Amino acid sequence: MELPVISNTAESGGGGCSSHSCGSTADQLNQIPDEILQKVFNHPCYSEDAHHHFARMHVAVAPACNIQCNYCNRKYDCANESRPGVVSELLTPDQAAKKTLVVASEIPQMSVLGIAGPGDPLANPERTFATFQMLSEHAPDIKLCVSTNGLMLPQSVDEIAKHNIDHVTITINCVDPDVGAKIYPWIFWNNKRIKGREGAAILIEQQQKGLEACIAKGVLVKVNSVMIPGVNDEHLKEVSRVVKSKGAFLHNVMPLIAEAEHGTYYGLTGQRGPTQDELQALQDACAGDMNMMRHCRQCRADAVGLLGEDRGAEFTLDKIAEYELDLEGAAARRAEVRDRIAAELEEKRNAKAAAPAPKLVALDMSGLATKEALRPVKMAVATSGGGVINQHFGHAKEFLVYEASEKGVRFLGHRKTDLYCSGGDTCGDADTTLQQTVKTLEGCEVVLCSKIGYEPWGMLEEAGIAPNGEHAMEGIEDAVMAVYAEMAAAGKLVAPVEAPAQSAA
C-alpha cells in the first residue's frame, strides 16, 4: 500500500510560502492580498509569525464606556479584550505619549501602539486622538491601532484616517438584535440610555456602518467576537460570514471569561465559558468563511511587551518621569531591529520553501487497519518565544497547542495556566496548581518542553499525556511533526483491526 507523506506545514488552500503564510496557521492570513500582508507582517496582534518577534503596547487613556456588556465589570479591564484585572494606571494623553516613547526606546522590537480601554476609546475621542496625534508626530514608524465596540465608529472614521490609524478592531458579537439583547443590557445613545433589543439594534447598525466606512477609507479591520455558549455560539458563524462580506480581513473568536470572582453579570449568574473543544470547533466552522486568528491573548488594556508577557511594571510613571528621550536614536535602533527580524523571517521562509520533500513514514502495518487515515494528535508546547521549545514545564504560564496530522501542523491556540514552579531546577509541592495545569492540558496527548520534573512527569502520564523533553531548542513545528512521525511508526495512530468472530464448531 502507499505510505502516508507527512510534512511539517499544514495545507493552506493554495496560500503557501508565496502568500507569506509559512509558519502561520493554515487558515490565518493565507488568503489575504499581498498589500495587506505587507501592512501586518510586523503586527503581533494580526500575524501569528510576528507575535513571536515583535512587541506591542496598550495605553489606558479611555476610562468611559457607552455600552454595558454582560461579560464586563466596570471595575476591571473589559473581559472581551483584556485579562480581568484593574489597569495599573489611567493615563493622560501626555503621560501616554511619554510612556510609549520610553517603551519604544527600551524595547526596540516594539512595532504597535494600541488604545483598547479600559472603557471604549471612541467614547473618549478627545483623549484618544490627542494621544494618537502626539505619537504620529514623534514616532511615525510605530503602527497605531484602536479597538472599539463600534457604537461611535461611523462618526470617527475620518479622524481615524487623519491620524494614519490603519488598523481597527471592532468587537461584534452578533448581527441579530434578539441575540444582542441577551448580551447588552443597554447602550448610551444620543444622551439616552436605551435598553434591550432596541439598544442592541442601534449598536449592530452602527457597527456595520463603521466597518463599511473603515474599509472604504482603506483601514484594515479585524473583528473580535466573544463566544458565549447557548447565547451566540451558533450565531457567530453568521457573524463571520457577514463581516467578511463587508471587508473585514481577520476574525478573532475568543472564549467568554466568566469566573464569578470577576464580578460580571455572566459570572454571577453561572453562565459558563466554552470548552477548548467547543472553541476550536467554532473557529474551524468560521474558518470556511473567514481568516481566523488563533493566537490572541486577550491582553490587558495597559499591556507591554510580546504577546503572552507583560512588562508594564518596568515602566510606571515614576520610573519614566525623568527619562531622557533620544527620539532619533531610538527610531534608528527600532529600524535596525525590525530589519534584522524581517531578514531572519525571510530566511526561515526561504529555507522552508527550499527544504527537501518530507520523508515517508514507514509503518508496521501488521494488525492495523491499513485503509484508515492516521488520526490527528494535539500536542502542547512550553515556549518563551522565538518559535522554539525553550521553556521548563514548571516555568510555563501558558502552553501553545498544535494539531499534527498527515497534512502537517496547525496552531490551535494557547491555554493559560498558573505558575507552580517559582524558579530553579526543581519545583515545589503546589499540588493544587499542578493538578490544575494538568487539567488545562486535557485533550493533548503530548507535552513538549525543554525540561520537566519528576512529579509533573508522573501526573501527566497518569492523565494519559506523554511528557517529552527530547526536543529542547528545536523549532516547534519540526519537533511536533517528528513526534507525530514517531507515534505513526509505532502504530499509535491507526486503530487495530478487530479479529473476526469465530463461528461455533
Coordinates of C-alpha atoms in Angstrom, one line a residue, residues 48 51-53 295 297 306-309 348 379-402 411 413-417 419 441 447-451 468 471-477 479-480:
E48 CA 1.0 34.6 14.1
H51 CA 3.9 37.7 17.6
H52 CA 7.0 35.6 18.3
H53 CA 9.3 38.5 17.5
H295 CA -3.0 33.4 18.9
R297 CA -4.0 36.5 24.5
L306 CA 5.4 40.4 23.4
L307 CA 2.1 38.7 23.4
G308 CA 1.9 36.4 26.4
E309 CA 4.1 38.7 28.5
K348 CA 13.3 30.9 7.5
M379 CA 0.3 18.5 21.4
A380 CA 1.0 21.2 24.0
V381 CA 4.3 23.2 23.8
A382 CA 6.1 25.2 26.5
T383 CA 7.9 28.1 24.9
S384 CA 9.1 31.5 25.9
G385 CA 9.1 32.7 22.3
G386 CA 11.1 32.6 19.2
G387 CA 9.3 29.6 17.7
V388 CA 11.4 27.1 19.6
I389 CA 10.8 24.7 22.6
N390 CA 12.8 26.6 25.2
Q391 CA 10.8 26.5 28.5
H392 CA 10.8 24.3 31.6
F393 CA 7.3 22.8 32.1
G394 CA 7.1 24.3 35.6
H395 CA 8.0 27.8 34.4
A396 CA 5.3 27.9 31.8
K397 CA 2.4 30.4 32.3
E398 CA 0.8 29.2 29.1
F399 CA 1.1 26.3 26.7
L400 CA 0.7 26.6 22.9
V401 CA -1.4 23.9 21.4
Y402 CA -0.8 22.4 18.0
F411 CA -1.7 26.1 15.5
G413 CA -4.4 28.3 20.3
H414 CA -3.0 28.8 23.8
R415 CA -4.0 27.6 27.2
K416 CA -3.2 29.8 30.2
T417 CA -2.1 28.2 33.5
L419 CA 2.9 29.2 37.5
L441 CA -3.9 20.3 29.1
V447 CA 3.6 17.9 26.1
L448 CA 6.9 19.2 24.6
C449 CA 9.1 21.2 26.9
S450 CA 12.8 21.9 27.5
K451 CA 12.8 20.1 30.9
N468 CA 8.7 14.9 26.1
H471 CA 13.4 18.3 21.5
A472 CA 14.7 21.2 23.6
M473 CA 15.7 24.3 21.5
E474 CA 14.2 22.8 18.3
G475 CA 11.7 24.5 16.1
I476 CA 8.2 23.9 17.3
E477 CA 6.7 22.6 14.1
A479 CA 9.5 18.9 16.7
V480 CA 5.8 18.3 16.6

